[in-house]
């Protein structure tokens, strides 16, 4: 990912004002926001300062002329999606990334962007160890191998695995524990609840090799530096090359394929349903919904019941 600090749009006051409000955001996300604004500027043939000036001038007019900024944003989305036929998610995501640009420059844009709902996947393929081996063997980079084998061995969601920091695995890694405990804080989980899950020896080997490639490793260092979106696209695209996905249309193999396999592995190994929820970061029910998590050794014991089905390399 290129350095967002060198993006050409930063020469404009309106853009610098906007980016000053994103100091807590990760660098890859900042670059994606700038890239989205660049796409809109190119579409309009205006630089960002001119776009803001256009907004201010339009708001002095009577309807419908005063709605010019919203009309232009909607026209951009229609152009990207071919009037709602293709690339719906991408267009909605681009709009959501640049609407704060207007807001942070004192220009409220009255657009409610709804993310499209993906149709049901009736024929989802599961991420079996055999399939996972093919994905790993076809993936040369360690920073892609680690998320894949991590998701494969515990069913972690891609959004969580991509936000892991070194401190979330350091204690268990230093203690050379097997399985390795990954302690996931609630702020990076879908449910908002913290949980602990694990990976096996083969994943630990890949993780250790990858960590050697990171300079200045601290507790706050993200284990992976690229975006969740990139991983989400990489997996089904690789599935096309490996013959598991068709070149167009719905992709039966996605990151969720590993979550499906892990859940079946846990349940098939006799792990109680509430403990499956705890190991996979789902919202538990019954007793475990009201009490603290079981001791780490208890969770590790439950996890290891499914290890024969989850292990990728012997």
mmCIF file of C-alpha atoms in Angstrom:
data_model
loop_
_atom_site.group_PDB
_atom_site.id
_atom_site.type_symbol
_atom_site.label_atom_id
_atom_site.label_comp_id
_atom_site.label_asym_id
_atom_site.label_seq_id
_atom_site.Cartn_x
_atom_site.Cartn_y
_atom_site.Cartn_z
ATOM 1 C CA UNK A 1 0.000 0.000 0.000
ATOM 2 C CA UNK A 2 1.495 3.390 -0.981
ATOM 3 C CA UNK A 3 2.161 6.018 1.684
ATOM 4 C CA UNK A 4 -0.947 8.185 2.115
ATOM 5 C CA UNK A 5 1.262 11.098 3.210
ATOM 6 C CA UNK A 6 2.578 11.344 -0.356
ATOM 7 C CA UNK A 7 -0.842 11.373 -2.006
ATOM 8 C CA UNK A 8 -1.152 14.266 -4.501
ATOM 9 C CA UNK A 9 -4.526 15.361 -3.121
ATOM 10 C CA UNK A 10 -2.857 16.534 0.086
ATOM 11 C CA UNK A 11 -1.858 19.743 -1.664
ATOM 12 C CA UNK A 12 -5.465 20.936 -1.233
ATOM 13 C CA UNK A 13 -6.597 22.651 1.979
ATOM 14 C CA UNK A 14 -9.948 20.844 2.039
ATOM 15 C CA UNK A 15 -8.209 17.456 1.908
ATOM 16 C CA UNK A 16 -5.690 18.282 4.635
ATOM 17 C CA UNK A 17 -8.558 19.500 6.828
ATOM 18 C CA UNK A 18 -10.349 16.202 6.246
ATOM 19 C CA UNK A 19 -7.327 13.995 6.913
ATOM 20 C CA UNK A 20 -6.526 15.831 10.141
ATOM 21 C CA UNK A 21 -9.686 14.248 11.558
ATOM 22 C CA UNK A 22 -8.466 10.709 10.722
ATOM 23 C CA UNK A 23 -5.412 10.560 12.969
ATOM 24 C CA UNK A 24 -6.716 7.467 14.763
ATOM 25 C CA UNK A 25 -7.378 5.570 11.529
ATOM 26 C CA UNK A 26 -4.961 3.028 10.075
ATOM 27 C CA UNK A 27 -2.742 4.181 7.218
ATOM 28 C CA UNK A 28 -4.226 1.787 4.608
ATOM 29 C CA UNK A 29 -7.710 3.129 5.327
ATOM 30 C CA UNK A 30 -6.514 6.724 4.972
ATOM 31 C CA UNK A 31 -5.062 5.909 1.571
ATOM 32 C CA UNK A 32 -8.297 4.204 0.445
ATOM 33 C CA UNK A 33 -10.274 7.318 1.412
ATOM 34 C CA UNK A 34 -7.914 9.536 -0.554
ATOM 35 C CA UNK A 35 -8.083 7.169 -3.501
ATOM 36 C CA UNK A 36 -11.902 7.260 -3.417
ATOM 37 C CA UNK A 37 -11.864 11.058 -3.433
ATOM 38 C CA UNK A 38 -9.383 10.991 -6.318
ATOM 39 C CA UNK A 39 -11.794 8.832 -8.320
ATOM 40 C CA UNK A 40 -14.643 11.273 -7.662
ATOM 41 C CA UNK A 41 -12.473 14.280 -8.552
ATOM 42 C CA UNK A 42 -11.463 12.633 -11.818
ATOM 43 C CA UNK A 43 -15.094 11.866 -12.607
ATOM 44 C CA UNK A 44 -16.085 15.488 -11.972
ATOM 45 C CA UNK A 45 -13.055 17.078 -13.584
ATOM 46 C CA UNK A 46 -12.680 19.241 -10.466
ATOM 47 C CA UNK A 47 -10.101 19.307 -7.697
ATOM 48 C CA UNK A 48 -11.296 18.861 -4.077
ATOM 49 C CA UNK A 49 -11.233 22.581 -3.252
ATOM 50 C CA UNK A 50 -13.370 23.269 -6.334
ATOM 51 C CA UNK A 51 -15.821 20.560 -5.267
ATOM 52 C CA UNK A 52 -16.280 22.235 -1.884
ATOM 53 C CA UNK A 53 -16.630 25.653 -3.529
ATOM 54 C CA UNK A 54 -19.302 24.214 -5.832
ATOM 55 C CA UNK A 55 -21.195 22.937 -2.787
ATOM 56 C CA UNK A 56 -21.098 26.343 -1.070
ATOM 57 C CA UNK A 57 -22.327 28.115 -4.203
ATOM 58 C CA UNK A 58 -25.092 25.553 -4.787
ATOM 59 C CA UNK A 59 -26.453 25.964 -1.271
ATOM 60 C CA UNK A 60 -27.143 29.635 -2.007
ATOM 61 C CA UNK A 61 -29.616 28.629 -4.740
ATOM 62 C CA UNK A 62 -33.202 27.423 -4.653
ATOM 63 C CA UNK A 63 -34.151 23.778 -5.224
ATOM 64 C CA UNK A 64 -33.430 21.808 -7.302
ATOM 65 C CA UNK A 65 -30.174 23.652 -8.070
ATOM 66 C CA UNK A 66 -29.137 23.596 -4.406
ATOM 67 C CA UNK A 67 -29.143 19.799 -4.502
ATOM 68 C CA UNK A 68 -26.405 19.710 -7.147
ATOM 69 C CA UNK A 69 -23.792 18.059 -4.823
ATOM 70 C CA UNK A 70 -26.120 15.160 -3.964
ATOM 71 C CA UNK A 71 -27.174 14.789 -7.587
ATOM 72 C CA UNK A 72 -23.551 14.592 -8.723
ATOM 73 C CA UNK A 73 -22.674 11.955 -6.109
ATOM 74 C CA UNK A 74 -25.679 9.865 -7.103
ATOM 75 C CA UNK A 75 -24.812 10.242 -10.786
ATOM 76 C CA UNK A 76 -21.278 9.042 -10.013
ATOM 77 C CA UNK A 77 -22.642 5.940 -8.280
ATOM 78 C CA UNK A 78 -24.999 5.288 -11.198
ATOM 79 C CA UNK A 79 -22.076 5.541 -13.604
ATOM 80 C CA UNK A 80 -19.978 3.072 -11.580
ATOM 81 C CA UNK A 81 -22.810 0.546 -11.239
ATOM 82 C CA UNK A 82 -24.228 0.908 -14.758
ATOM 83 C CA UNK A 83 -27.477 2.107 -13.186
ATOM 84 C CA UNK A 84 -27.511 -0.500 -10.441
ATOM 85 C CA UNK A 85 -26.483 -3.553 -12.452
ATOM 86 C CA UNK A 86 -22.893 -4.174 -11.295
ATOM 87 C CA UNK A 87 -20.359 -3.202 -8.592
ATOM 88 C CA UNK A 88 -23.050 -2.140 -6.115
ATOM 89 C CA UNK A 89 -20.957 -2.813 -3.009
ATOM 90 C CA UNK A 90 -17.898 -1.036 -4.398
ATOM 91 C CA UNK A 91 -19.874 2.068 -5.360
ATOM 92 C CA UNK A 92 -21.599 2.262 -1.978
ATOM 93 C CA UNK A 93 -18.265 1.850 -0.205
ATOM 94 C CA UNK A 94 -16.682 4.661 -2.269
ATOM 95 C CA UNK A 95 -19.548 7.001 -1.430
ATOM 96 C CA UNK A 96 -19.307 6.190 2.266
ATOM 97 C CA UNK A 97 -15.582 6.894 2.221
ATOM 98 C CA UNK A 98 -15.861 10.380 0.728
ATOM 99 C CA UNK A 99 -19.071 11.726 2.338
ATOM 100 C CA UNK A 100 -17.047 12.641 5.489
ATOM 101 C CA UNK A 101 -14.861 14.805 3.220
ATOM 102 C CA UNK A 102 -17.856 17.073 2.730
ATOM 103 C CA UNK A 103 -18.876 16.933 6.406
ATOM 104 C CA UNK A 104 -15.418 17.842 7.706
ATOM 105 C CA UNK A 105 -15.409 20.874 5.424
ATOM 106 C CA UNK A 106 -18.712 22.108 6.860
ATOM 107 C CA UNK A 107 -20.772 20.794 3.943
ATOM 108 C CA UNK A 108 -23.442 18.305 4.957
ATOM 109 C CA UNK A 109 -24.441 15.935 2.158
ATOM 110 C CA UNK A 110 -27.949 14.563 2.535
ATOM 111 C CA UNK A 111 -27.361 11.056 1.181
ATOM 112 C CA UNK A 112 -28.157 7.833 3.026
ATOM 113 C CA UNK A 113 -25.890 5.193 1.516
ATOM 114 C CA UNK A 114 -27.125 1.663 2.127
ATOM 115 C CA UNK A 115 -24.685 -1.172 1.654
ATOM 116 C CA UNK A 116 -26.241 -3.783 -0.664
ATOM 117 C CA UNK A 117 -27.127 -7.123 0.825
ATOM 118 C CA UNK A 118 -25.354 -10.057 -0.739
ATOM 119 C CA UNK A 119 -27.668 -12.812 -1.997
ATOM 120 C CA UNK A 120 -27.644 -16.101 -0.155
ATOM 121 C CA UNK A 121 -24.888 -18.508 -1.115
ATOM 122 C CA UNK A 122 -26.650 -21.814 -1.542
ATOM 123 C CA UNK A 123 -23.572 -23.790 -2.600
ATOM 124 C CA UNK A 124 -20.845 -22.489 -0.299
ATOM 125 C CA UNK A 125 -17.752 -24.683 -0.384
ATOM 126 C CA UNK A 126 -16.167 -25.530 2.941
ATOM 127 C CA UNK A 127 -12.505 -24.854 3.594
ATOM 128 C CA UNK A 128 -11.295 -28.404 4.135
ATOM 129 C CA UNK A 129 -7.605 -29.009 4.972
ATOM 130 C CA UNK A 130 -7.051 -30.356 1.456
ATOM 131 C CA UNK A 131 -8.412 -27.182 -0.154
ATOM 132 C CA UNK A 132 -6.571 -24.998 2.345
ATOM 133 C CA UNK A 133 -3.270 -26.661 1.445
ATOM 134 C CA UNK A 134 -3.819 -25.722 -2.177
ATOM 135 C CA UNK A 135 -4.525 -22.116 -1.198
ATOM 136 C CA UNK A 136 -1.410 -21.954 0.980
ATOM 137 C CA UNK A 137 0.796 -23.610 -1.637
ATOM 138 C CA UNK A 138 -0.430 -21.108 -4.239
ATOM 139 C CA UNK A 139 0.247 -18.169 -1.913
ATOM 140 C CA UNK A 140 3.912 -17.105 -1.941
ATOM 141 C CA UNK A 141 3.684 -14.317 0.636
ATOM 142 C CA UNK A 142 3.752 -15.057 4.355
ATOM 143 C CA UNK A 143 1.497 -12.083 5.107
ATOM 144 C CA UNK A 144 -1.230 -13.832 3.088
ATOM 145 C CA UNK A 145 -0.442 -17.343 4.334
ATOM 146 C CA UNK A 146 -0.947 -16.321 7.984
ATOM 147 C CA UNK A 147 -4.519 -14.965 7.669
ATOM 148 C CA UNK A 148 -5.516 -17.978 5.574
ATOM 149 C CA UNK A 149 -4.227 -20.629 7.970
ATOM 150 C CA UNK A 150 -5.505 -18.656 10.970
ATOM 151 C CA UNK A 151 -9.041 -18.547 9.547
ATOM 152 C CA UNK A 152 -8.766 -22.207 8.541
ATOM 153 C CA UNK A 153 -7.800 -23.429 12.017
ATOM 154 C CA UNK A 154 -10.338 -21.501 14.098
ATOM 155 C CA UNK A 155 -12.925 -19.896 11.817
ATOM 156 C CA UNK A 156 -11.947 -16.343 12.738
ATOM 157 C CA UNK A 157 -13.659 -13.635 10.718
ATOM 158 C CA UNK A 158 -11.382 -11.791 8.261
ATOM 159 C CA UNK A 159 -12.107 -8.431 9.887
ATOM 160 C CA UNK A 160 -10.754 -9.728 13.198
ATOM 161 C CA UNK A 161 -7.689 -11.551 11.897
ATOM 162 C CA UNK A 162 -6.637 -8.450 9.959
ATOM 163 C CA UNK A 163 -6.828 -6.239 13.053
ATOM 164 C CA UNK A 164 -4.770 -8.475 15.325
ATOM 165 C CA UNK A 165 -1.789 -6.820 16.959
ATOM 166 C CA UNK A 166 1.347 -8.455 18.291
ATOM 167 C CA UNK A 167 0.188 -8.052 21.895
ATOM 168 C CA UNK A 168 -2.800 -10.312 21.199
ATOM 169 C CA UNK A 169 -0.511 -13.323 20.654
ATOM 170 C CA UNK A 170 2.752 -12.342 22.401
ATOM 171 C CA UNK A 171 2.192 -13.976 25.809
ATOM 172 C CA UNK A 172 1.294 -17.362 24.367
ATOM 173 C CA UNK A 173 3.968 -17.126 21.667
ATOM 174 C CA UNK A 174 6.698 -16.313 24.192
ATOM 175 C CA UNK A 175 5.532 -19.202 26.377
ATOM 176 C CA UNK A 176 5.687 -21.513 23.321
ATOM 177 C CA UNK A 177 2.198 -22.784 24.075
ATOM 178 C CA UNK A 178 0.509 -25.277 21.771
ATOM 179 C CA UNK A 179 -2.142 -24.504 20.804
ATOM 180 C CA UNK A 180 -1.257 -20.823 20.576
ATOM 181 C CA UNK A 181 -3.823 -18.641 22.321
ATOM 182 C CA UNK A 182 -5.070 -15.572 20.417
ATOM 183 C CA UNK A 183 -6.792 -13.120 22.741
ATOM 184 C CA UNK A 184 -9.120 -10.956 20.668
ATOM 185 C CA UNK A 185 -10.473 -7.714 22.180
ATOM 186 C CA UNK A 186 -14.127 -6.834 21.796
ATOM 187 C CA UNK A 187 -13.420 -3.716 19.750
ATOM 188 C CA UNK A 188 -12.295 -5.824 16.774
ATOM 189 C CA UNK A 189 -15.039 -8.473 16.936
ATOM 190 C CA UNK A 190 -18.406 -8.478 15.199
ATOM 191 C CA UNK A 191 -20.307 -9.013 18.448
ATOM 192 C CA UNK A 192 -18.301 -6.536 20.505
ATOM 193 C CA UNK A 193 -17.379 -9.301 22.947
ATOM 194 C CA UNK A 194 -13.763 -10.330 23.594
ATOM 195 C CA UNK A 195 -12.887 -13.959 23.119
ATOM 196 C CA UNK A 196 -9.965 -16.368 22.915
ATOM 197 C CA UNK A 197 -9.267 -18.808 20.135
ATOM 198 C CA UNK A 198 -6.285 -20.900 19.076
ATOM 199 C CA UNK A 199 -4.100 -22.153 16.225
ATOM 200 C CA UNK A 200 -1.932 -25.261 15.900
ATOM 201 C CA UNK A 201 1.777 -25.919 15.313
ATOM 202 C CA UNK A 202 1.670 -25.483 11.539
ATOM 203 C CA UNK A 203 0.069 -22.050 11.845
ATOM 204 C CA UNK A 204 2.522 -21.097 14.581
ATOM 205 C CA UNK A 205 5.446 -21.883 12.254
ATOM 206 C CA UNK A 206 4.035 -19.628 9.547
ATOM 207 C CA UNK A 207 3.333 -16.883 12.091
ATOM 208 C CA UNK A 208 6.880 -16.975 13.466
ATOM 209 C CA UNK A 209 8.359 -16.791 9.974
ATOM 210 C CA UNK A 210 6.135 -13.848 9.109
ATOM 211 C CA UNK A 211 6.978 -11.959 12.302
ATOM 212 C CA UNK A 212 10.673 -12.144 11.360
ATOM 213 C CA UNK A 213 9.892 -9.937 8.355
ATOM 214 C CA UNK A 214 8.450 -7.091 10.472
ATOM 215 C CA UNK A 215 10.803 -4.320 11.563
ATOM 216 C CA UNK A 216 10.445 -2.686 14.992
ATOM 217 C CA UNK A 217 7.925 -5.190 16.361
ATOM 218 C CA UNK A 218 6.041 -3.774 19.378
ATOM 219 C CA UNK A 219 2.862 -4.707 21.178
ATOM 220 C CA UNK A 220 0.877 -2.245 19.065
ATOM 221 C CA UNK A 221 2.229 -3.522 15.742
ATOM 222 C CA UNK A 222 -0.453 -4.925 13.438
ATOM 223 C CA UNK A 223 0.493 -8.445 12.425
ATOM 224 C CA UNK A 224 -0.816 -7.724 8.907
ATOM 225 C CA UNK A 225 -0.466 -4.285 7.322
ATOM 226 C CA UNK A 226 -2.828 -4.425 4.336
ATOM 227 C CA UNK A 227 -6.630 -4.029 4.423
ATOM 228 C CA UNK A 228 -9.420 -6.482 5.210
ATOM 229 C CA UNK A 229 -10.981 -5.643 1.846
ATOM 230 C CA UNK A 230 -7.854 -6.797 0.055
ATOM 231 C CA UNK A 231 -7.954 -10.178 1.830
ATOM 232 C CA UNK A 232 -11.687 -10.577 1.183
ATOM 233 C CA UNK A 233 -11.067 -10.095 -2.545
ATOM 234 C CA UNK A 234 -7.828 -12.112 -2.643
ATOM 235 C CA UNK A 235 -9.401 -15.350 -1.402
ATOM 236 C CA UNK A 236 -12.232 -15.723 -3.968
ATOM 237 C CA UNK A 237 -9.938 -14.465 -6.743
ATOM 238 C CA UNK A 238 -7.408 -17.158 -5.872
ATOM 239 C CA UNK A 239 -10.332 -19.577 -5.775
ATOM 240 C CA UNK A 240 -10.970 -18.730 -9.425
ATOM 241 C CA UNK A 241 -7.369 -19.543 -10.347
ATOM 242 C CA UNK A 242 -7.514 -22.824 -8.434
ATOM 243 C CA UNK A 243 -10.791 -23.857 -10.059
ATOM 244 C CA UNK A 244 -13.078 -23.603 -7.014
ATOM 245 C CA UNK A 245 -14.858 -20.426 -8.161
ATOM 246 C CA UNK A 246 -16.310 -19.433 -11.528
ATOM 247 C CA UNK A 247 -14.754 -16.395 -13.254
ATOM 248 C CA UNK A 248 -18.006 -14.426 -12.856
ATOM 249 C CA UNK A 249 -21.077 -14.549 -10.656
ATOM 250 C CA UNK A 250 -21.337 -15.694 -7.047
ATOM 251 C CA UNK A 251 -18.198 -17.227 -5.602
ATOM 252 C CA UNK A 252 -18.869 -20.410 -3.582
ATOM 253 C CA UNK A 253 -15.426 -20.215 -1.929
ATOM 254 C CA UNK A 254 -14.808 -17.151 0.266
ATOM 255 C CA UNK A 255 -13.222 -16.407 3.639
ATOM 256 C CA UNK A 256 -16.466 -17.656 5.169
ATOM 257 C CA UNK A 257 -15.747 -21.125 3.813
ATOM 258 C CA UNK A 258 -13.183 -21.628 6.577
ATOM 259 C CA UNK A 259 -15.580 -20.450 9.264
ATOM 260 C CA UNK A 260 -18.138 -22.979 8.046
ATOM 261 C CA UNK A 261 -15.566 -25.800 8.155
ATOM 262 C CA UNK A 262 -14.307 -24.839 11.630
ATOM 263 C CA UNK A 263 -17.810 -24.762 13.071
ATOM 264 C CA UNK A 264 -18.573 -28.222 11.705
ATOM 265 C CA UNK A 265 -15.213 -29.488 13.008
ATOM 266 C CA UNK A 266 -15.904 -28.233 16.538
ATOM 267 C CA UNK A 267 -19.434 -29.598 16.601
ATOM 268 C CA UNK A 268 -18.382 -32.906 15.039
ATOM 269 C CA UNK A 269 -15.676 -33.320 17.699
ATOM 270 C CA UNK A 270 -18.247 -33.025 20.481
ATOM 271 C CA UNK A 271 -17.403 -29.498 21.650
ATOM 272 C CA UNK A 272 -20.498 -28.153 23.504
ATOM 273 C CA UNK A 273 -22.420 -25.573 21.483
ATOM 274 C CA UNK A 274 -21.771 -22.707 23.889
ATOM 275 C CA UNK A 275 -18.040 -23.452 23.858
ATOM 276 C CA UNK A 276 -18.135 -23.472 20.034
ATOM 277 C CA UNK A 277 -19.630 -19.974 20.222
ATOM 278 C CA UNK A 278 -16.894 -18.870 22.622
ATOM 279 C CA UNK A 279 -14.118 -20.273 20.415
ATOM 280 C CA UNK A 280 -15.531 -18.637 17.271
ATOM 281 C CA UNK A 281 -16.469 -15.240 18.650
ATOM 282 C CA UNK A 282 -20.209 -15.791 18.241
ATOM 283 C CA UNK A 283 -22.666 -14.555 20.839
ATOM 284 C CA UNK A 284 -23.062 -17.396 23.360
ATOM 285 C CA UNK A 285 -26.369 -18.380 24.918
ATOM 286 C CA UNK A 286 -27.382 -20.034 28.153
ATOM 287 C CA UNK A 287 -24.939 -20.201 31.039
ATOM 288 C CA UNK A 288 -21.943 -18.876 29.105
ATOM 289 C CA UNK A 289 -23.869 -15.731 28.145
ATOM 290 C CA UNK A 290 -23.963 -14.620 31.787
ATOM 291 C CA UNK A 291 -20.638 -15.699 33.265
ATOM 292 C CA UNK A 292 -16.969 -15.053 32.526
ATOM 293 C CA UNK A 293 -15.164 -17.169 29.977
ATOM 294 C CA UNK A 294 -13.917 -20.554 31.170
ATOM 295 C CA UNK A 295 -10.232 -20.794 32.128
ATOM 296 C CA UNK A 296 -7.806 -20.745 29.207
ATOM 297 C CA UNK A 297 -6.809 -24.373 29.754
ATOM 298 C CA UNK A 298 -10.447 -25.451 29.546
ATOM 299 C CA UNK A 299 -10.958 -23.624 26.267
ATOM 300 C CA UNK A 300 -7.675 -25.022 24.902
ATOM 301 C CA UNK A 301 -8.819 -28.531 25.833
ATOM 302 C CA UNK A 302 -12.109 -28.028 23.987
ATOM 303 C CA UNK A 303 -10.272 -26.635 20.960
ATOM 304 C CA UNK A 304 -7.883 -29.584 20.776
ATOM 305 C CA UNK A 305 -10.783 -31.997 20.449
ATOM 306 C CA UNK A 306 -11.167 -30.718 16.869
ATOM 307 C CA UNK A 307 -7.448 -30.448 16.105
ATOM 308 C CA UNK A 308 -7.335 -33.554 13.842
ATOM 309 C CA UNK A 309 -9.943 -31.944 11.588
ATOM 310 C CA UNK A 310 -8.444 -28.433 11.739
ATOM 311 C CA UNK A 311 -4.718 -29.151 11.312
ATOM 312 C CA UNK A 312 -3.520 -28.339 7.806
ATOM 313 C CA UNK A 313 0.046 -29.717 7.822
ATOM 314 C CA UNK A 314 1.146 -32.721 9.856
#
